[in-house]
XYZ file of N, CA, C and O in Angstrom:
232
model
N 95.722 111.960 82.573
C 95.674 110.572 82.822
C 95.630 109.638 82.191
O 94.417 110.177 81.145
N 95.989 108.084 81.877
C 95.559 107.820 80.205
C 94.583 106.417 81.137
O 94.215 106.383 82.139
N 93.952 106.024 80.459
C 92.170 104.846 80.484
C 92.606 104.038 81.221
O 92.232 103.982 82.470
N 94.454 103.702 81.724
C 94.296 102.691 82.357
C 94.943 102.388 83.762
O 94.232 102.122 85.149
N 95.501 103.897 83.481
C 94.823 104.499 84.704
C 94.330 104.811 85.791
O 94.303 104.986 87.133
N 93.472 105.268 84.213
C 91.389 106.023 85.911
C 90.824 104.892 86.085
O 90.621 104.535 87.522
N 91.079 103.795 85.532
C 90.845 102.229 85.558
C 91.549 101.483 87.148
O 90.470 101.253 87.423
N 92.711 101.196 87.343
C 93.866 101.473 88.172
C 92.713 102.006 89.232
O 92.862 101.235 90.316
N 92.707 103.809 89.544
C 92.866 104.304 90.084
C 90.410 103.956 90.573
O 90.678 103.388 91.917
N 90.070 103.800 89.869
C 88.546 103.565 90.089
C 88.753 102.254 90.375
O 87.596 102.316 91.538
N 88.840 101.401 90.005
C 88.725 99.859 90.843
C 89.476 99.814 93.110
O 89.124 99.283 92.759
N 90.678 101.093 92.386
C 91.388 100.810 93.949
C 89.905 101.146 94.787
O 89.912 100.906 96.254
N 89.644 102.391 94.392
C 88.860 103.324 95.148
C 87.112 102.003 96.342
O 87.257 102.571 96.511
N 86.763 102.028 94.858
C 85.941 100.986 94.835
C 85.883 99.732 95.757
O 85.677 99.873 96.528
N 87.401 98.810 95.398
C 88.123 98.113 96.198
C 87.309 98.656 97.880
O 87.159 97.975 99.303
N 88.508 100.057 98.245
C 88.142 100.308 99.507
C 86.994 100.946 100.109
O 86.999 100.443 101.109
N 86.349 101.171 98.924
C 84.638 101.244 99.579
C 83.946 100.608 100.076
O 83.375 100.190 101.136
N 84.091 98.921 99.103
C 83.350 97.905 99.714
C 83.937 97.116 100.989
O 83.630 96.715 101.144
N 84.852 97.250 101.129
C 85.886 96.452 102.610
C 85.518 97.696 103.907
O 84.826 96.905 104.720
N 85.330 98.898 102.714
C 84.715 99.261 104.459
C 83.296 99.649 104.716
O 82.930 99.369 106.333
N 82.476 99.199 103.863
C 80.485 98.553 103.894
C 81.247 97.280 104.844
O 80.176 97.460 105.694
N 82.273 96.600 103.612
C 81.230 95.500 105.086
C 82.001 95.480 106.571
O 80.992 95.219 107.434
N 83.102 95.848 106.559
C 83.493 96.326 107.892
C 82.243 96.755 108.749
O 82.240 96.677 110.121
N 81.530 97.931 108.040
C 80.604 98.763 109.048
C 79.720 97.586 109.483
O 79.080 97.589 109.670
N 78.635 96.845 107.971
C 77.701 95.615 108.480
C 78.051 94.833 109.863
O 77.413 94.884 110.176
N 79.517 94.134 109.104
C 79.658 92.853 110.478
C 79.895 93.555 111.475
O 79.818 93.325 112.738
N 80.359 95.394 111.955
C 80.782 95.345 113.423
C 79.004 96.050 114.203
O 78.890 95.939 114.847
N 79.018 96.305 113.584
C 77.261 96.247 112.922
C 76.202 95.025 113.668
O 75.542 94.976 114.847
N 76.408 94.451 112.728
C 75.848 93.358 113.566
C 76.079 92.679 114.630
O 75.375 91.887 114.912
N 77.816 92.915 114.376
C 78.095 92.225 116.189
C 78.633 92.780 117.538
O 79.190 92.429 118.475
N 77.711 94.565 116.476
C 77.639 95.043 118.296
C 76.768 94.590 119.708
O 75.576 94.626 119.486
N 76.774 95.283 120.826
C 76.655 94.079 121.107
C 75.430 95.114 122.283
O 74.474 94.011 122.572
N 74.554 95.910 121.977
C 73.997 96.785 122.007
C 72.757 96.523 121.442
O 71.347 96.966 120.882
N 73.201 96.098 120.263
C 72.408 94.970 119.610
C 71.917 94.109 119.475
O 70.953 93.156 117.755
N 71.806 93.242 120.508
C 71.336 91.981 120.336
C 70.943 91.136 120.057
O 70.085 90.576 120.606
N 70.391 92.299 121.771
C 68.623 91.764 121.710
C 67.598 92.589 120.404
O 66.494 91.350 120.296
N 68.059 93.328 119.833
C 66.338 93.663 118.957
C 66.869 92.180 118.260
O 66.241 92.371 117.519
N 68.480 91.563 117.595
C 68.573 90.547 116.853
C 67.959 89.562 117.101
O 67.532 88.177 116.325
N 68.115 89.329 118.467
C 67.538 88.122 119.412
C 65.478 88.006 119.545
O 65.466 87.126 118.604
N 65.365 89.191 119.051
C 63.839 89.247 119.184
C 63.426 88.905 117.468
O 62.257 89.057 117.584
N 64.260 89.384 116.877
C 64.220 88.933 114.547
C 64.019 87.559 115.139
O 64.055 87.915 113.403
N 65.041 86.982 115.868
C 65.169 85.715 115.255
C 63.997 84.712 115.418
O 63.744 84.127 115.150
N 62.924 85.479 116.751
C 61.800 84.242 117.198
C 60.665 84.564 116.365
O 59.910 84.246 117.323
N 60.717 86.327 116.117
C 59.563 86.583 115.006
C 58.827 84.966 114.119
O 57.640 84.321 114.678
N 59.886 83.974 113.502
C 59.370 83.463 112.955
C 58.451 81.523 113.701
O 57.653 81.232 112.929
N 58.835 81.763 114.792
C 58.512 80.812 115.819
C 57.661 81.126 116.415
O 57.014 80.402 118.207
N 57.269 82.372 116.569
C 55.724 82.977 117.580
C 54.767 82.270 116.958
O 54.442 81.939 115.990
N 53.191 81.450 118.303
C 52.873 81.500 117.916
C 51.304 82.556 116.797
O 51.157 83.118 117.877
N 50.855 81.808 115.451
C 49.780 83.503 115.692
C 47.829 82.403 115.455
O 47.526 83.229 113.794
N 48.466 82.072 115.833
C 46.780 80.919 115.423
C 45.618 81.474 116.375
O 44.382 80.943 115.929
N 45.778 82.599 116.894
C 44.569 83.052 117.182
C 44.158 83.938 116.805
O 43.164 84.972 117.003
N 45.221 83.991 115.216
C 44.846 85.211 114.750
C 43.675 84.629 113.218
O 43.803 83.775 113.496
N 42.906 86.214 112.476
C 42.237 85.357 111.770
C 42.847 84.284 110.012
O 43.772 85.599 110.260
N 42.158 83.954 109.937
C 42.947 83.853 108.412
C 42.105 84.456 108.002
O 41.042 85.343 108.290
N 43.153 83.937 106.597
C 41.934 85.128 105.135
C 42.560 87.319 105.345
O 43.718 87.642 106.269
N 41.781 87.464 104.884
C 42.162 88.932 104.950
C 41.875 89.930 105.619
O 41.955 91.426 105.274
N 40.173 89.158 106.138
C 40.772 90.087 107.684
C 39.173 90.995 107.588
O 38.520 91.898 107.767
N 37.785 90.081 106.570
C 36.771 91.213 105.409
C 35.802 90.538 106.557
O 35.330 89.566 107.099
């Protein structure tokens, strides 16, 4: 196997790996069962934290 053939093979394998990883992440993000978990996580920055003490709690 020449150097050129090895680089082409490794680039092809890496491309297939990263495309499949991307598709798996997209499928996870849009899976209907995860909607509730993502909706709850989206509301975390909007929660009122005014009743908690400020500082490090000493």
